[in-house]
Amino acid sequence: MDPKENTWTKSLSSENELLKNISSRHPSFTNFNSQQPQEKWEDPSMLNYSSRTVPPIQEFKQHSETQSPLSSKPNDQTKVPDQEDGHMTEAVQTDKIQDWDPRAMLSNLSFLEQKIHQLQDLVHLIVGRRGQVLGQPDELVAQQQQLITADLTSIIVQLISTAGSLLPSVKHTLSSTAPIGQLGGVLLPSMVGLNGGVQVQNNGGSKVSDQSNQIDLTGGCGNEQNYSIDEHESKDDEDADEGENLPPGSYEILQLEKEEILAPHTHFCTICGKGFKRDANLRMHMRGHGDEYKTPAALAKPNKESSSETMLIKRYSCPYAGCKRNKDHKKFQPLKTILCVKNHYKRTHCDKSYTCSRCNAKKFSVIADLKTHEKHCGKDKWLCSCGTTFSRKDKLFGHIALFQGHTPAIPLDDTKCPSGPPERGEGNEAINKVRSINFNFGSNAPSGSGVPTTTEVKGSIEDPSSYFSPLNFETCNFGGFHEFPRPPFEDSESPFSFFIPGSSNYTVAGSCNYTQKSGAESSSNDNLE
Amino acid sequence: MKKLRLCQGLNIGDGFSQFDLLSEEILFLILDFLGTNPLDKKSFSLVCKSFHAIEARHRRTLKPLRSEHLPRILARYPNVTHMDLSLCPRVTDSALGVIAGACGSTLRSADLSRSKFFTGAGLLSLAVRCENLVELDLSNATELRDGAAAAVAEAKNLERLWMGRCKLVTDMGVGCIAVGCRKLRLLSLKWCVGVGDLGVGLVAVKCKDIRTLDLSYLPITDKCLPSILNLQYLEDLVLEGCFGIDDNCLAVLKHGCKSLKKLDMSSCQQITHVGLSSVFSRTRCLEQVTFAYGSSVTLDLADSLNKLSKLQAIGLDGCPVTCGGLRAIGDWCVSLRGLSLSKCFGVTDEGLSYLVRKQKDLRKLDITCCRNITDVSISHITSSCMALSSLRMESCTLVPREAFILIGRCHSLEELDLTDNEIDDEGLKSISTCYKLSSLKLGLCLNITDEGLARVGMCCIGLKELDLYRCPGITDAGLLAIGRGCPGLEMINISYCEEVTDNSFMSFSKCSKLSTIESRGCPLITYFGLAAIAAGCKQLTKLDIKKCYKIDDSAMISLAHSSQNLKMINLSYSSVTDVGLVSLASISCLQSLTILHLKGLTPSGLAAALLACGGLTKVKLHASFKSSLPRPLFQHLEARGCVFQWRDKEFQAELDPKCWKLRLEDMVR
């Protein structure tokens, strides 16, 4: 941080024009002060500056964002309507009520226009300078390039967000962290479609009850679906409660809506928007946002007291009518945990969209199931006459015992199910995940403060181009980054130092991506197993 | 006969047979009564063409000697339902195909227990084309794999299946059978060591009609036991040597099998009275329990047996037994019919006497090798168990010779084994009053002489089996009485009764049912004796004339001429040469040949004989022939289904019987 600051000040001192530019840009914020992205889209190098210049805003934002979802009092009157529109962060940051309307779009566009002009000027300036002074220090050149990069990035991101806000549902996906949310929303149109409906409802819910849980559910616009640890653990939960015989009425039945169930995350960081499957992980993550989250009280299990107060056991009902796990079913068998609900719902009532890339036959709706299968796919040697293969003999015999007319198939030779090369399999796996995972990056960088991110990023980096392919724009963005010099970000650790708790909302999405990139690279190395 | 002659008189050479007047129905009835002896039916069919045809239509069972002849015999016998191929060492897939094609849906039973060289393909044709096949014996098919088992599974109506020693069959194969043969009532998987819980469990799940299940020596555990005991018709369960089953497995059993009548848990060392108790408390209808070579028989075990109110027989062979245990058995079991305590340690006069005093209904008692019991026990046994039909007391060495007189009290005795005891002529005379006696074993009884045996010969006219192995006091005089008095004799062992001569053999020749003669080490036997036997005992199947030094080629020729049913012969140490051996080849049944230390045997003669005997399955040879004959010859013979056993023993001179027994006792000690 310090060296960057130095370079910054150096550049300030050496480049009056630059300073002028920046200062001239600053008023533009006031001109468009209703547009939160203006500030957000600042490049990282300006972060310190801006955070210093607007301390009250920062403070307020911190207050409102961290408190409101966790504590149940609607502390900020202004915030409530914002949430309704899904522009919470915008509102928070600008501290103004902002209805989304064409005017906002217009101002956005004009801001963009202005910004492009500024950039144009800057480049002109640099060109002119370069012509005059040849013996410029390399440092300065780098600084300039970086500035341009940052500006370009911010423009691009602004464009995306503007475009994204046009989509009717996208605005709902904008969670407390608008930049990331917007980005994710644009990146993931399909996800948006999937979740769109819920968020309205849940935002409403969050407004009233302010339950962090529910807010979290809403925000899951584009997060990874496979939090492998969770899913593996929960795999057997569904079956485990088969034998449970709670008398009806001895437990409280909760029924989540389909959309809630399919939302990949249930816990969201109110600051950076990163989603988590577990509250504990979120709390771990929150530590990175400041010392106030490191207190034992903050780290303690939030609902411990409440659970001890309410003695009633919670059980869950599947929202699918007619399902045995639905509370209206005659022989209703409740599900123990939310994870059970999720896995049950996906396995039972959803399409099996994950196909094993090795055998191209087995399909799964829970990606962890696919992973488990892929571990032994091709090794299945226990074959039933119906064509089903089993990795374990006892499973085959269980199957045969269950079904009439099925019989063990005795292989005449070692003909096994066609197994593709493993590379191909992984590639497909990556593609399968792509949609759901790419937002990871967005959320990863801010979470660099101690939350183990490798597992979340795992497996999703193999093929960045394929996974950004839905939006060429984004690919370009990425590609552009490679061309830019990166000295200030070279250190893989340093990016995280940018994200001072509370100020992360000012993080330029572009730089965010950048750090993700580096983070991804490092984690991808971890993944090379 | 008069009528027949009359009929004959009526027909004067116009090709009309008076037998044509007999309807097929009547002839079938007659044939039904031509029971056991296959030669009778053969004679019947030789009467005339119509008899021949009718006999062919009547025959249900075929036991061919050579599978090569199958097409022709099957063409002759269209109604065969049972095909016993145990005499065919080599049964190929094509032979099975022929059977399947010829018999089709009439075939109900096939025995392949002694055959080799067939595979799953042959079984498949059998299973597919003979849809009414209900019984299949595949024992000893050690080469069969899961594929063959899957072929068997196509026989959907199979009810009884023996697969003993099919070692290469695994759970998969048995799984196929379980799914395919849903009507199975009997399944023997003894020694199918590749089959485990899964296969057996699936059988129990799929074949609900199972009555008899033999799982001996399978690596099964508690995992499949519950489903086995859930079989609602299961009556007979054999779990011998299932080492994976222990008390813990049995303790967790929730269901008992109400239909189970017989349970064999022999050699399950892991099981104690605790496990047995939990089994017995759930299978209360058990009638027969065998628990041989298991944990000790104590009061606890006896108490656990107490739960079985219908128990009739217990087998405790080889278990350590306590006096308390025996007393407890005596106290509770309502009416034991059978008790086996053979080779049990700890059987004392006190325990056994108490037991038999209470169990007066005992029919079968086995106290073989209970070396601690004396005349006290014998006295109680014979006074209490008057209904005893079978008493086996081999090697009860402490029982004095006077005690055997008491055995005469049990008039119902049919089977008596007194091998290696102190019994003398007085005892024999007493025993001869058991007029129902059919099996008497007196081997190694050094105190008996012709006097006692003659009495037996006079009184026990139903005697079928007589063992006089190494009874030095027995000579022609006693045996003559046997030959004269016991026309139903089927098996006799006079091995090492050195004074026996041809006269005895001549008297045996009157026992037309004699099928087994063991006269090892009777040096006085010559051609004449053997020729008489060959002529008289047409059903002779087993003959042991080892160390009958005077037996020569001429005896073989007479055997070859007359004893067409001979299957097994031991000629070691005799004077038979190439000629005799080659002449034996005309006995088409001959399967087993033991020819060690034949001085006159040359390699070429041996080769000729072996090639000529097409049905040989087992040949014991001295190892020296292995090198003197070409290897392809043995390969050829092995391909025909013959197994060679090579022996390299030195020539052994014979010992004096008493000396022999002393040496035996030394070894025992």
mmCIF file of N, CA, C and O in Angstrom, chain A residues 381-383 393-411, chain B residues 146-147 149-150 153 170-177 179-180 182 194 198-199 202 205-206:
data_model
loop_
_atom_site.group_PDB
_atom_site.id
_atom_site.type_symbol
_atom_site.label_atom_id
_atom_site.label_comp_id
_atom_site.label_asym_id
_atom_site.label_seq_id
_atom_site.Cartn_x
_atom_site.Cartn_y
_atom_site.Cartn_z
ATOM 1 N N LYS A 381 -17.714 -52.119 -12.017
ATOM 2 C CA LYS A 381 -17.610 -53.412 -12.672
ATOM 3 C C LYS A 381 -18.771 -54.312 -12.323
ATOM 4 O O LYS A 381 -18.889 -55.393 -12.847
ATOM 5 N N TRP A 382 -19.616 -53.856 -11.444
ATOM 6 C CA TRP A 382 -20.751 -54.706 -11.075
ATOM 7 C C TRP A 382 -21.948 -54.274 -11.900
ATOM 8 O O TRP A 382 -22.480 -53.194 -11.726
ATOM 9 N N LEU A 383 -22.312 -55.146 -12.767
ATOM 10 C CA LEU A 383 -23.276 -54.778 -13.791
ATOM 11 C C LEU A 383 -24.570 -55.560 -13.615
ATOM 12 O O LEU A 383 -24.557 -56.761 -13.356
ATOM 13 N N LYS A 393 -20.265 -54.267 -5.060
ATOM 14 C CA LYS A 393 -21.050 -55.459 -5.286
ATOM 15 C C LYS A 393 -22.312 -55.448 -4.427
ATOM 16 O O LYS A 393 -23.378 -55.866 -4.865
ATOM 17 N N ASP A 394 -22.178 -54.980 -3.211
ATOM 18 C CA ASP A 394 -23.359 -55.021 -2.340
ATOM 19 C C ASP A 394 -24.454 -54.103 -2.862
ATOM 20 O O ASP A 394 -25.635 -54.376 -2.687
ATOM 21 N N LYS A 395 -24.040 -53.018 -3.512
ATOM 22 C CA LYS A 395 -25.051 -52.128 -4.075
ATOM 23 C C LYS A 395 -25.794 -52.829 -5.217
ATOM 24 O O LYS A 395 -27.005 -52.701 -5.355
ATOM 25 N N LEU A 396 -25.013 -53.537 -6.030
ATOM 26 C CA LEU A 396 -25.650 -54.295 -7.119
ATOM 27 C C LEU A 396 -26.649 -55.292 -6.548
ATOM 28 O O LEU A 396 -27.777 -55.412 -7.033
ATOM 29 N N PHE A 397 -26.234 -55.989 -5.520
ATOM 30 C CA PHE A 397 -27.115 -57.025 -4.986
ATOM 31 C C PHE A 397 -28.324 -56.402 -4.296
ATOM 32 O O PHE A 397 -29.414 -56.983 -4.322
ATOM 33 N N GLY A 398 -28.121 -55.256 -3.713
ATOM 34 C CA GLY A 398 -29.260 -54.548 -3.152
ATOM 35 C C GLY A 398 -30.248 -54.171 -4.240
ATOM 36 O O GLY A 398 -31.463 -54.320 -4.090
ATOM 37 N N HIS A 399 -29.701 -53.726 -5.349
ATOM 38 C CA HIS A 399 -30.523 -53.353 -6.500
ATOM 39 C C HIS A 399 -31.285 -54.561 -7.025
ATOM 40 O O HIS A 399 -32.491 -54.486 -7.284
ATOM 41 N N ILE A 400 -30.587 -55.653 -7.146
ATOM 42 C CA ILE A 400 -31.218 -56.857 -7.695
ATOM 43 C C ILE A 400 -32.278 -57.389 -6.739
ATOM 44 O O ILE A 400 -33.344 -57.840 -7.152
ATOM 45 N N ALA A 401 -31.968 -57.289 -5.457
ATOM 46 C CA ALA A 401 -32.944 -57.771 -4.487
ATOM 47 C C ALA A 401 -34.221 -56.941 -4.561
ATOM 48 O O ALA A 401 -35.307 -57.438 -4.302
ATOM 49 N N LEU A 402 -34.056 -55.694 -4.961
ATOM 50 C CA LEU A 402 -35.177 -54.778 -4.959
ATOM 51 C C LEU A 402 -36.075 -54.950 -6.178
ATOM 52 O O LEU A 402 -37.292 -54.874 -6.082
ATOM 53 N N PHE A 403 -35.460 -55.185 -7.315
ATOM 54 C CA PHE A 403 -36.231 -55.175 -8.555
ATOM 55 C C PHE A 403 -36.474 -56.584 -9.069
ATOM 56 O O PHE A 403 -35.571 -57.405 -9.092
ATOM 57 N N GLN A 404 -37.685 -56.793 -9.530
ATOM 58 C CA GLN A 404 -38.028 -58.085 -10.103
ATOM 59 C C GLN A 404 -37.394 -58.223 -11.479
ATOM 60 O O GLN A 404 -37.405 -57.281 -12.268
ATOM 61 N N GLY A 405 -36.865 -59.358 -11.726
ATOM 62 C CA GLY A 405 -36.392 -59.642 -13.074
ATOM 63 C C GLY A 405 -34.997 -59.146 -13.369
ATOM 64 O O GLY A 405 -34.424 -59.520 -14.378
ATOM 65 N N HIS A 406 -34.460 -58.343 -12.509
ATOM 66 C CA HIS A 406 -33.080 -57.933 -12.732
ATOM 67 C C HIS A 406 -32.152 -59.021 -12.225
ATOM 68 O O HIS A 406 -32.416 -59.664 -11.228
ATOM 69 N N THR A 407 -31.074 -59.177 -12.933
ATOM 70 C CA THR A 407 -30.172 -60.256 -12.576
ATOM 71 C C THR A 407 -28.736 -59.783 -12.770
ATOM 72 O O THR A 407 -28.484 -58.898 -13.586
ATOM 73 N N PRO A 408 -27.825 -60.342 -12.020
ATOM 74 C CA PRO A 408 -26.432 -59.919 -12.222
ATOM 75 C C PRO A 408 -25.997 -60.256 -13.645
ATOM 76 O O PRO A 408 -26.282 -61.340 -14.145
ATOM 77 N N ALA A 409 -25.348 -59.327 -14.276
ATOM 78 C CA ALA A 409 -24.841 -59.588 -15.622
ATOM 79 C C ALA A 409 -23.394 -60.017 -15.501
ATOM 80 O O ALA A 409 -22.580 -59.304 -14.926
ATOM 81 N N ILE A 410 -23.122 -61.175 -16.014
ATOM 82 C CA ILE A 410 -21.766 -61.690 -15.923
ATOM 83 C C ILE A 410 -21.007 -61.309 -17.176
ATOM 84 O O ILE A 410 -21.409 -61.663 -18.284
ATOM 85 N N PRO A 411 -19.973 -60.540 -17.016
ATOM 86 C CA PRO A 411 -19.245 -60.072 -18.195
ATOM 87 C C PRO A 411 -18.518 -61.222 -18.871
ATOM 88 O O PRO A 411 -17.823 -62.000 -18.213
ATOM 89 N N ASP B 146 -19.042 -68.302 -13.173
ATOM 90 C CA ASP B 146 -20.319 -67.598 -13.071
ATOM 91 C C ASP B 146 -21.141 -67.699 -14.356
ATOM 92 O O ASP B 146 -22.370 -67.708 -14.315
ATOM 93 N N GLY B 147 -20.428 -67.761 -15.465
ATOM 94 C CA GLY B 147 -21.144 -67.863 -16.734
ATOM 95 C C GLY B 147 -22.005 -69.114 -16.780
ATOM 96 O O GLY B 147 -23.151 -69.083 -17.239
ATOM 97 N N ALA B 149 -23.108 -70.673 -14.179
ATOM 98 C CA ALA B 149 -24.191 -70.482 -13.216
ATOM 99 C C ALA B 149 -25.316 -69.663 -13.848
ATOM 100 O O ALA B 149 -26.497 -69.935 -13.632
ATOM 101 N N ALA B 150 -24.922 -68.680 -14.627
ATOM 102 C CA ALA B 150 -25.943 -67.872 -15.309
ATOM 103 C C ALA B 150 -26.733 -68.729 -16.283
ATOM 104 O O ALA B 150 -27.935 -68.525 -16.471
ATOM 105 N N ALA B 153 -29.231 -70.648 -14.488
ATOM 106 C CA ALA B 153 -30.333 -69.779 -14.074
ATOM 107 C C ALA B 153 -31.448 -69.746 -15.113
ATOM 108 O O ALA B 153 -32.562 -69.337 -14.813
ATOM 109 N N THR B 170 -19.060 -67.440 -8.004
ATOM 110 C CA THR B 170 -19.070 -66.375 -7.014
ATOM 111 C C THR B 170 -20.495 -65.912 -6.750
ATOM 112 O O THR B 170 -21.461 -66.500 -7.250
ATOM 113 N N ASP B 171 -20.576 -64.861 -6.000
ATOM 114 C CA ASP B 171 -21.878 -64.263 -5.695
ATOM 115 C C ASP B 171 -22.663 -63.949 -6.958
ATOM 116 O O ASP B 171 -23.890 -64.077 -6.983
ATOM 117 N N MET B 172 -21.931 -63.525 -7.974
ATOM 118 C CA MET B 172 -22.616 -63.141 -9.207
ATOM 119 C C MET B 172 -23.371 -64.330 -9.792
ATOM 120 O O MET B 172 -24.533 -64.215 -10.193
ATOM 121 N N GLY B 173 -22.678 -65.466 -9.866
ATOM 122 C CA GLY B 173 -23.316 -66.653 -10.420
ATOM 123 C C GLY B 173 -24.495 -67.095 -9.587
ATOM 124 O O GLY B 173 -25.578 -67.381 -10.115
ATOM 125 N N VAL B 174 -24.281 -67.146 -8.299
ATOM 126 C CA VAL B 174 -25.373 -67.556 -7.421
ATOM 127 C C VAL B 174 -26.507 -66.545 -7.479
ATOM 128 O O VAL B 174 -27.684 -66.911 -7.417
ATOM 129 N N GLY B 175 -26.120 -65.283 -7.643
ATOM 130 C CA GLY B 175 -27.144 -64.249 -7.799
ATOM 131 C C GLY B 175 -28.011 -64.514 -9.019
ATOM 132 O O GLY B 175 -29.238 -64.389 -8.968
ATOM 133 N N CYS B 176 -27.369 -64.895 -10.116
ATOM 134 C CA CYS B 176 -28.123 -65.234 -11.329
ATOM 135 C C CYS B 176 -29.083 -66.382 -11.050
ATOM 136 O O CYS B 176 -30.256 -66.348 -11.455
ATOM 137 N N ILE B 177 -28.565 -67.398 -10.376
ATOM 138 C CA ILE B 177 -29.405 -68.566 -10.086
ATOM 139 C C ILE B 177 -30.576 -68.156 -9.199
ATOM 140 O O ILE B 177 -31.713 -68.573 -9.409
ATOM 141 N N VAL B 179 -32.029 -65.362 -9.029
ATOM 142 C CA VAL B 179 -33.030 -64.600 -9.778
ATOM 143 C C VAL B 179 -33.754 -65.503 -10.778
ATOM 144 O O VAL B 179 -34.972 -65.406 -10.956
ATOM 145 N N GLY B 180 -32.968 -66.400 -11.402
ATOM 146 C CA GLY B 180 -33.553 -67.224 -12.458
ATOM 147 C C GLY B 180 -34.390 -68.371 -11.941
ATOM 148 O O GLY B 180 -35.482 -68.621 -12.429
ATOM 149 N N ARG B 182 -36.469 -69.361 -9.437
ATOM 150 C CA ARG B 182 -37.232 -68.882 -8.283
ATOM 151 C C ARG B 182 -37.945 -70.013 -7.546
ATOM 152 O O ARG B 182 -38.403 -69.823 -6.431
ATOM 153 N N GLY B 194 -16.371 -69.327 -3.130
ATOM 154 C CA GLY B 194 -16.427 -68.003 -3.738
ATOM 155 C C GLY B 194 -17.728 -67.270 -3.459
ATOM 156 O O GLY B 194 -17.878 -66.116 -3.818
ATOM 157 N N LEU B 198 -23.572 -61.918 0.004
ATOM 158 C CA LEU B 198 -24.439 -61.286 -0.985
ATOM 159 C C LEU B 198 -25.203 -62.325 -1.797
ATOM 160 O O LEU B 198 -26.416 -62.207 -1.989
ATOM 161 N N GLY B 199 -24.468 -63.319 -2.267
ATOM 162 C CA GLY B 199 -25.116 -64.349 -3.065
ATOM 163 C C GLY B 199 -26.155 -65.108 -2.260
ATOM 164 O O GLY B 199 -27.295 -65.283 -2.694
ATOM 165 N N LEU B 202 -29.132 -63.026 -1.478
ATOM 166 C CA LEU B 202 -30.038 -62.871 -2.623
ATOM 167 C C LEU B 202 -30.870 -64.131 -2.829
ATOM 168 O O LEU B 202 -32.061 -64.047 -3.155
ATOM 169 N N VAL B 205 -33.593 -63.976 -0.536
ATOM 170 C CA VAL B 205 -34.595 -62.963 -0.872
ATOM 171 C C VAL B 205 -35.472 -63.430 -2.038
ATOM 172 O O VAL B 205 -36.681 -63.224 -2.047
ATOM 173 N N LYS B 206 -34.831 -64.072 -2.993
ATOM 174 C CA LYS B 206 -35.545 -64.374 -4.231
ATOM 175 C C LYS B 206 -36.227 -65.739 -4.218
ATOM 176 O O LYS B 206 -37.284 -65.899 -4.815
#
